[in-house]
mmCIF file of C-alpha atoms in Angstrom:
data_model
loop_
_atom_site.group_PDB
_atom_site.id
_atom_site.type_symbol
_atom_site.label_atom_id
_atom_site.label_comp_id
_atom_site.label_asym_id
_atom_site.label_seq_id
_atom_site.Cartn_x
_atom_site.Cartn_y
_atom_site.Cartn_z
ATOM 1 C CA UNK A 1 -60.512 -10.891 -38.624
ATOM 2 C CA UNK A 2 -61.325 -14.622 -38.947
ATOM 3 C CA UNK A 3 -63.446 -16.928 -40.801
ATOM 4 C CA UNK A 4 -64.281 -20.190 -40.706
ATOM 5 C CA UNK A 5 -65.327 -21.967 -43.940
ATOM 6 C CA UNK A 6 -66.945 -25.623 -44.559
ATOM 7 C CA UNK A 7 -65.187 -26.434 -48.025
ATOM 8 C CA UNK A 8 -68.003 -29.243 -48.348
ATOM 9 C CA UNK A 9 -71.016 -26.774 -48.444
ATOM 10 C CA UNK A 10 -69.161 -23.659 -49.970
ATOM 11 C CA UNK A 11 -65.984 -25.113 -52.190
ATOM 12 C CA UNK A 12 -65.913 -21.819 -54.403
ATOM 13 C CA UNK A 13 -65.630 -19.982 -50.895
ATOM 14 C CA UNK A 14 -62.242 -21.774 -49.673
ATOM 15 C CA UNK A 15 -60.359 -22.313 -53.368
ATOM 16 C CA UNK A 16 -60.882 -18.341 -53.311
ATOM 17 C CA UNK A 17 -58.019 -18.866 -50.598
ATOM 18 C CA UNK A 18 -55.842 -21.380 -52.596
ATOM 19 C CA UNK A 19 -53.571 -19.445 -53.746
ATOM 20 C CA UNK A 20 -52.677 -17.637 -50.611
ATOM 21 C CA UNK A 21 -53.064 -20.650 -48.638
ATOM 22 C CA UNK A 22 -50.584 -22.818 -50.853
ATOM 23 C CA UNK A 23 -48.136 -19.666 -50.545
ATOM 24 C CA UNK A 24 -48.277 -19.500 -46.278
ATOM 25 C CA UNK A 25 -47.809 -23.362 -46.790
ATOM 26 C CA UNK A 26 -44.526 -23.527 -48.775
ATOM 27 C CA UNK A 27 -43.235 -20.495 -46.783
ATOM 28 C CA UNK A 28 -44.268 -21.838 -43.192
ATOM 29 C CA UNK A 29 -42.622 -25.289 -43.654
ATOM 30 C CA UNK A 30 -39.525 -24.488 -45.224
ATOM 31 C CA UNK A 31 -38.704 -22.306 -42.598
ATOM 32 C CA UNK A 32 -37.748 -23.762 -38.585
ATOM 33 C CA UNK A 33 -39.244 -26.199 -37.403
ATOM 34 C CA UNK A 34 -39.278 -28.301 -40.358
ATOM 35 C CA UNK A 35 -36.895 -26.975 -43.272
ATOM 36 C CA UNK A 36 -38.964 -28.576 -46.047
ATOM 37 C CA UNK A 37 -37.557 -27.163 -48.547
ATOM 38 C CA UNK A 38 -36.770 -29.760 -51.410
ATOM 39 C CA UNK A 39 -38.125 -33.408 -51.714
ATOM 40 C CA UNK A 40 -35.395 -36.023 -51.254
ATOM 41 C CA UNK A 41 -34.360 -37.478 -54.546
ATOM 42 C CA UNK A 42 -33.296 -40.643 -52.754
ATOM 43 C CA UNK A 43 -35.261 -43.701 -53.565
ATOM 44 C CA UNK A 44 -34.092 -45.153 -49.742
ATOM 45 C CA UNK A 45 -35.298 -41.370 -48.814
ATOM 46 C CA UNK A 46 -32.247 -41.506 -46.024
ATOM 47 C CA UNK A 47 -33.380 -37.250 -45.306
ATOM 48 C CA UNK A 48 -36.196 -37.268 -42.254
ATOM 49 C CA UNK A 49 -39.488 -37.326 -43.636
ATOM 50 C CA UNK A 50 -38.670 -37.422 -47.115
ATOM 51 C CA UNK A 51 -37.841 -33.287 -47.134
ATOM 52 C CA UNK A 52 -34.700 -31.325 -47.306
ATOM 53 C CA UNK A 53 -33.759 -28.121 -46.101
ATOM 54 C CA UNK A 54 -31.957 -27.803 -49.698
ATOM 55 C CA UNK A 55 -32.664 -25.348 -52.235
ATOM 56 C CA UNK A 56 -33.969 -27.185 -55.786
ATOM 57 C CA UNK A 57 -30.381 -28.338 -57.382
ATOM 58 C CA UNK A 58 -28.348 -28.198 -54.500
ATOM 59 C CA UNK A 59 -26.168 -31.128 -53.621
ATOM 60 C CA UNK A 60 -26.745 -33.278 -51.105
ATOM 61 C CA UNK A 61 -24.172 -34.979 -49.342
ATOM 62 C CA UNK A 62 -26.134 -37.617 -47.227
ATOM 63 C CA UNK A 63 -27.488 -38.707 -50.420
ATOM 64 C CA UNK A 64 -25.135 -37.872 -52.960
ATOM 65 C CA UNK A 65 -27.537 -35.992 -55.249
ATOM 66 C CA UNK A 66 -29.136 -32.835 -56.036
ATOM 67 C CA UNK A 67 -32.586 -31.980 -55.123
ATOM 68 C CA UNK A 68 -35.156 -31.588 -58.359
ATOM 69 C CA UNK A 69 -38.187 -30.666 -56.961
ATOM 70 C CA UNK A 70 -39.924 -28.148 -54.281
ATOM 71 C CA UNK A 71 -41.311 -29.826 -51.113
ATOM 72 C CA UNK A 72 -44.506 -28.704 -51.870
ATOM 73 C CA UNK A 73 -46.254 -27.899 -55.268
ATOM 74 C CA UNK A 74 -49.246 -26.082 -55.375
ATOM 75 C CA UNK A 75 -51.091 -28.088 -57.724
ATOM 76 C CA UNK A 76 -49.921 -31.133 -55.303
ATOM 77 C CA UNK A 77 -51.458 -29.248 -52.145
ATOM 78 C CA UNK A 78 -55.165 -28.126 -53.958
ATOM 79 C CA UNK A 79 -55.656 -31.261 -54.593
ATOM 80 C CA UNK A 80 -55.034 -32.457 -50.896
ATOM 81 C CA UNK A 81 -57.105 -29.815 -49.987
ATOM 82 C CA UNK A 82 -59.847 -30.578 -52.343
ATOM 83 C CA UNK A 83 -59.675 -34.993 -51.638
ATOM 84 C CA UNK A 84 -59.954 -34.011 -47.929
ATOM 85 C CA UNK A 85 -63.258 -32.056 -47.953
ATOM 86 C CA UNK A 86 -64.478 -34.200 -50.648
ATOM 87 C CA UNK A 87 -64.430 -37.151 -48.802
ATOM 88 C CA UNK A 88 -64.561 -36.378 -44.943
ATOM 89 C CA UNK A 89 -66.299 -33.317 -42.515
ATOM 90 C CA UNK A 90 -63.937 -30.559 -42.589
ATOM 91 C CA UNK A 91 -63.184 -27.303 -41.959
ATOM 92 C CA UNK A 92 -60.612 -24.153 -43.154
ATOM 93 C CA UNK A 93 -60.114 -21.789 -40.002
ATOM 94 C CA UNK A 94 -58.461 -18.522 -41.464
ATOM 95 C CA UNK A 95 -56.934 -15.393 -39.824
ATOM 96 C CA UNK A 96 -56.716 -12.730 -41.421
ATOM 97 C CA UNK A 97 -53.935 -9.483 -41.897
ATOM 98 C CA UNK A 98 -54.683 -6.605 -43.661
ATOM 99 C CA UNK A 99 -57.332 -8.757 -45.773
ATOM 100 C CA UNK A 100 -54.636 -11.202 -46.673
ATOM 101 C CA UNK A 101 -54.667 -14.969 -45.124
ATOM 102 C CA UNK A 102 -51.766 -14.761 -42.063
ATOM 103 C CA UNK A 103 -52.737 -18.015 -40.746
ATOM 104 C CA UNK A 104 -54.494 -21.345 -42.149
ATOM 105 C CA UNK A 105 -55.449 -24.083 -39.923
ATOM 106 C CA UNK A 106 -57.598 -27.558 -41.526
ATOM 107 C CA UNK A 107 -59.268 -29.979 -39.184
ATOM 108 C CA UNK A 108 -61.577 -32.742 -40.379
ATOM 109 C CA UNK A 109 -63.064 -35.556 -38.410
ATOM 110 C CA UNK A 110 -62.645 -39.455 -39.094
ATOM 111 C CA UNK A 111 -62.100 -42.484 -36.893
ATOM 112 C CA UNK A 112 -59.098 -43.373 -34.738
ATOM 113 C CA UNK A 113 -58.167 -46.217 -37.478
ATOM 114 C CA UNK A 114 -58.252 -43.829 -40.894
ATOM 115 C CA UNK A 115 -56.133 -41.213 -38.584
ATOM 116 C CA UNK A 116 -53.724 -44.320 -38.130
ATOM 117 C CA UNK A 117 -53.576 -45.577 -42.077
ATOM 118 C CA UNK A 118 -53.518 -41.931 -43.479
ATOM 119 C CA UNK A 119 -50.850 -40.867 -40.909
ATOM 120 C CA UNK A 120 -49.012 -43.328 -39.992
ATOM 121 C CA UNK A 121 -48.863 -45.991 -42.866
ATOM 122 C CA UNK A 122 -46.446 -48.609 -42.633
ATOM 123 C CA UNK A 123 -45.941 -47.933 -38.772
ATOM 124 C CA UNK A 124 -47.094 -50.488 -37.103
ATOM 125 C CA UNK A 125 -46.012 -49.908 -33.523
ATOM 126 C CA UNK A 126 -47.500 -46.291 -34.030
ATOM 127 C CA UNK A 127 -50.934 -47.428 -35.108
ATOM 128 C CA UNK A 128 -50.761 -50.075 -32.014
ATOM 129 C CA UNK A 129 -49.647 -46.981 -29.237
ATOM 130 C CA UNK A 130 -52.183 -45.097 -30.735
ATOM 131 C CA UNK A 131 -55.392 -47.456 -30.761
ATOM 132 C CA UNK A 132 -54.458 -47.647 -27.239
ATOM 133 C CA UNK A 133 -55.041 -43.352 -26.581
ATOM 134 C CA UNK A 134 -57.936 -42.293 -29.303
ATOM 135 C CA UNK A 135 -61.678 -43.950 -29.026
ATOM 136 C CA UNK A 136 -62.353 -46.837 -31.393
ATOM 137 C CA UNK A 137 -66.193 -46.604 -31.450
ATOM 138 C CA UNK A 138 -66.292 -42.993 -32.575
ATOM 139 C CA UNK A 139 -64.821 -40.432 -34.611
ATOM 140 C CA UNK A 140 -62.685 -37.470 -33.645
ATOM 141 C CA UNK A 141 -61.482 -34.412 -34.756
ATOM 142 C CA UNK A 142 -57.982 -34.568 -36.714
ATOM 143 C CA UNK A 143 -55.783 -30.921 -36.595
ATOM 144 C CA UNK A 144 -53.902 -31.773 -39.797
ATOM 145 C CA UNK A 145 -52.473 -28.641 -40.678
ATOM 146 C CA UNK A 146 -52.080 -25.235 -38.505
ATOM 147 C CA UNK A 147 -49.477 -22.923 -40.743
ATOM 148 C CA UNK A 148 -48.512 -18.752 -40.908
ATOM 149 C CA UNK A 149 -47.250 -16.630 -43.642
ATOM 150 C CA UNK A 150 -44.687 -14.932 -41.782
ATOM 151 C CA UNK A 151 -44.186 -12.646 -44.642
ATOM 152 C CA UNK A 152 -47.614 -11.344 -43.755
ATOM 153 C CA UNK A 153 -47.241 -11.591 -40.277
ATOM 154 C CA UNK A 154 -44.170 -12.159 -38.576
ATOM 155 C CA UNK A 155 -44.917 -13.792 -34.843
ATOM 156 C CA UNK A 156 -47.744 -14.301 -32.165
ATOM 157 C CA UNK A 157 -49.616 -16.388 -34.953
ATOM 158 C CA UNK A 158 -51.075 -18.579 -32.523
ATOM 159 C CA UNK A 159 -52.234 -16.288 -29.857
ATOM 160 C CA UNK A 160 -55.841 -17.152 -30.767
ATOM 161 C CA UNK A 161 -55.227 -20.874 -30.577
ATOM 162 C CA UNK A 162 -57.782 -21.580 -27.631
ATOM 163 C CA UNK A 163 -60.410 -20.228 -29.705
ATOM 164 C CA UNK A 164 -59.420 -21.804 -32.734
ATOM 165 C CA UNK A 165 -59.637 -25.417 -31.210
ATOM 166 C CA UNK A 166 -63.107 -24.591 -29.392
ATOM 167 C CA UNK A 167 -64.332 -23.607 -33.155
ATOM 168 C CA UNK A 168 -63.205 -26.626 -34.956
ATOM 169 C CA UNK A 169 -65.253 -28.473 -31.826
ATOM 170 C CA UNK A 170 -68.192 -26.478 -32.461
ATOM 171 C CA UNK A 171 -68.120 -26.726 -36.061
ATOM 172 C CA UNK A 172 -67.549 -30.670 -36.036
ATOM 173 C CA UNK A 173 -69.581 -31.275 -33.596
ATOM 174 C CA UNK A 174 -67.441 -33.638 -31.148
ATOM 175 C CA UNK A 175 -65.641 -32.695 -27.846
ATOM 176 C CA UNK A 176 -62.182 -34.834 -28.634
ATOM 177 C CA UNK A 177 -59.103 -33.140 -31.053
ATOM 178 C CA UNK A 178 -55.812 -34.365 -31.673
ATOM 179 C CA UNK A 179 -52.827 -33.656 -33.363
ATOM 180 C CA UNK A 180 -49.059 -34.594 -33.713
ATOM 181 C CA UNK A 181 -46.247 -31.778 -34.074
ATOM 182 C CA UNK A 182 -42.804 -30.857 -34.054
ATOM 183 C CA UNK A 183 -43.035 -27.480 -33.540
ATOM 184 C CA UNK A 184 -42.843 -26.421 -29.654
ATOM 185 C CA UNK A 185 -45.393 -23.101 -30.240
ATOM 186 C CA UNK A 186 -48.145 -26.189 -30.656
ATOM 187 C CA UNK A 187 -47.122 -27.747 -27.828
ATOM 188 C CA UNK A 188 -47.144 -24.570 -25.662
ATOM 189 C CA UNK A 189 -50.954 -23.915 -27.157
ATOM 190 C CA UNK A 190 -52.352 -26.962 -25.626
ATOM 191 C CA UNK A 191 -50.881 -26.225 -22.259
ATOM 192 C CA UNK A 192 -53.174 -23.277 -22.270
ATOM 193 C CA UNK A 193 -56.061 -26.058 -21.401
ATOM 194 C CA UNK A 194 -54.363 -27.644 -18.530
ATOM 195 C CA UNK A 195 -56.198 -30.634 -17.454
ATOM 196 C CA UNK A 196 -57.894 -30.970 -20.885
ATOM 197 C CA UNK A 197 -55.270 -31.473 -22.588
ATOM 198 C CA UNK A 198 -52.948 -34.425 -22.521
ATOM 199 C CA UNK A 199 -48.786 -33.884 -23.972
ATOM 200 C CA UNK A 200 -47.040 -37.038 -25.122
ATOM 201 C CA UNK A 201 -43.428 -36.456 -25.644
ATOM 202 C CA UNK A 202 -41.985 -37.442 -28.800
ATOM 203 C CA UNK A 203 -39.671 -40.867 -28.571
ATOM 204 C CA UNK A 204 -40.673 -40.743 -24.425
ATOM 205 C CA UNK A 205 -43.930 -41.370 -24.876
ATOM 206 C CA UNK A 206 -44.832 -42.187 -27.913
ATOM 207 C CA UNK A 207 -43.074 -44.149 -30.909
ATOM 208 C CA UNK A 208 -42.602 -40.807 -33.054
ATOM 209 C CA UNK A 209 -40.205 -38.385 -34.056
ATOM 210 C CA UNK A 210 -43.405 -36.140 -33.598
ATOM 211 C CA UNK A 211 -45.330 -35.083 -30.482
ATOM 212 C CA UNK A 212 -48.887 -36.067 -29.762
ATOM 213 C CA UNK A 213 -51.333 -33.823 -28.354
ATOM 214 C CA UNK A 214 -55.258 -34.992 -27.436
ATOM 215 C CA UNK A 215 -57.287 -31.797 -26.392
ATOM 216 C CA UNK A 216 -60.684 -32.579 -25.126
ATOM 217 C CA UNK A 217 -63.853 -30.037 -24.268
ATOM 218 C CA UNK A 218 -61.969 -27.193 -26.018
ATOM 219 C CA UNK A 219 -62.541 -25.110 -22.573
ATOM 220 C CA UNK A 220 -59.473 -23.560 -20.432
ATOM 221 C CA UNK A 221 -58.998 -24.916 -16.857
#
């Protein structure tokens, strides 16, 4: 089963979910790709993307101090949640196993310049390759988040990916969707559109340490 769920028009609907959404969260990105386990104590945060794959109080040695807090705390991610479908079009696309959540995806819409300054503050030559690819006179759709609880369900989380990306379209009314990832399995979803969607190689093609994936029409070629 899935459901999508407009947190704008029905908030009690979605922060029924919180609680198992914040849980496939933690557990999806402290696992591979992304090992976010702790936060980086250091103030010059030297560990990529301010995360380490270190449990709370071990030491690290690139920094030369022990991790304090989790990567992510629930408290930290409702209200994420909650800011983002306050203040923008959004939607929650959930899968579910067994009636628990297995898989939580959030897209919202916004224009090419608030994708820039929310995602890529204080990277200039990022915001400049990427006013170049997304449309300035009109919003698109932004994939921000697309994680499993592998606890729940252990693989082939994304074999309804197609149809996931021609929902969020529906729902948000626009035909253009973009996203940036490290993790191949999102990469290997948007070849499933061929010509509609377009792959830029992390460091090769654009600035990032993070893919960059633009899907457009949401329909298979």
């Amino acid at each position: 089963m899935n459901k999508i769920i407009d947190p704008g028009e029905s908030p009690a609907e979605i922060r029924k979910y919180y609680d198992e959404i914040t849980k496939a969260y933690q557990i999806a990105f402290a696992g591979p790709p992304w090992f976010e386990v702790s936060k980086c104590t250091d103030d010059l945060r030297r560990c990529e993307g301010g995360f380490s794959a270190l449990d709370v109080g071990d030491f690290c040695t690139k920094c030369q101090q022990c991790t304090q807090e989790p990567a992510y705390l629930e408290a930290d991610l409702v209200s994420k949640f909650d800011e983002i479908s306050a203040t923008r079009p959004s939607r929650w696309y959930l899968e579910f196993c067994e009636e628990n959540v297995a898989l939580a995806s959030l897209a919202w819409r916004a224009g090419s310049e608030q994708i820039a300054d929310e995602k890529y503050d204080n990277k200039p030559e990022i915001k400049a390759w990427l006013a170049n690819q997304l449309p300035r006179d009109r919003d698109v759709i932004w994939l921000d988040e697309v994680f499993a609880n592998k606890s729940i369900r252990p693989d082939r989380n994304l074999n309804n990916f197609t149809a996931m990306i021609s929902l969020f379209m529906r729902e948000l009314n626009l035909p253009l969707l973009a996203y940036r990832t490290i993790n191949p399995q999102m990469v290997s979803g948007a070849e499933r559109f061929g010509s509609n969607a377009r792959i830029f190689a992390r460091e090769k093609d654009v600035p990032d340490r993070r893919d960059f994936v633009i899907i457009t029409n949401g329909r298979q070629s």
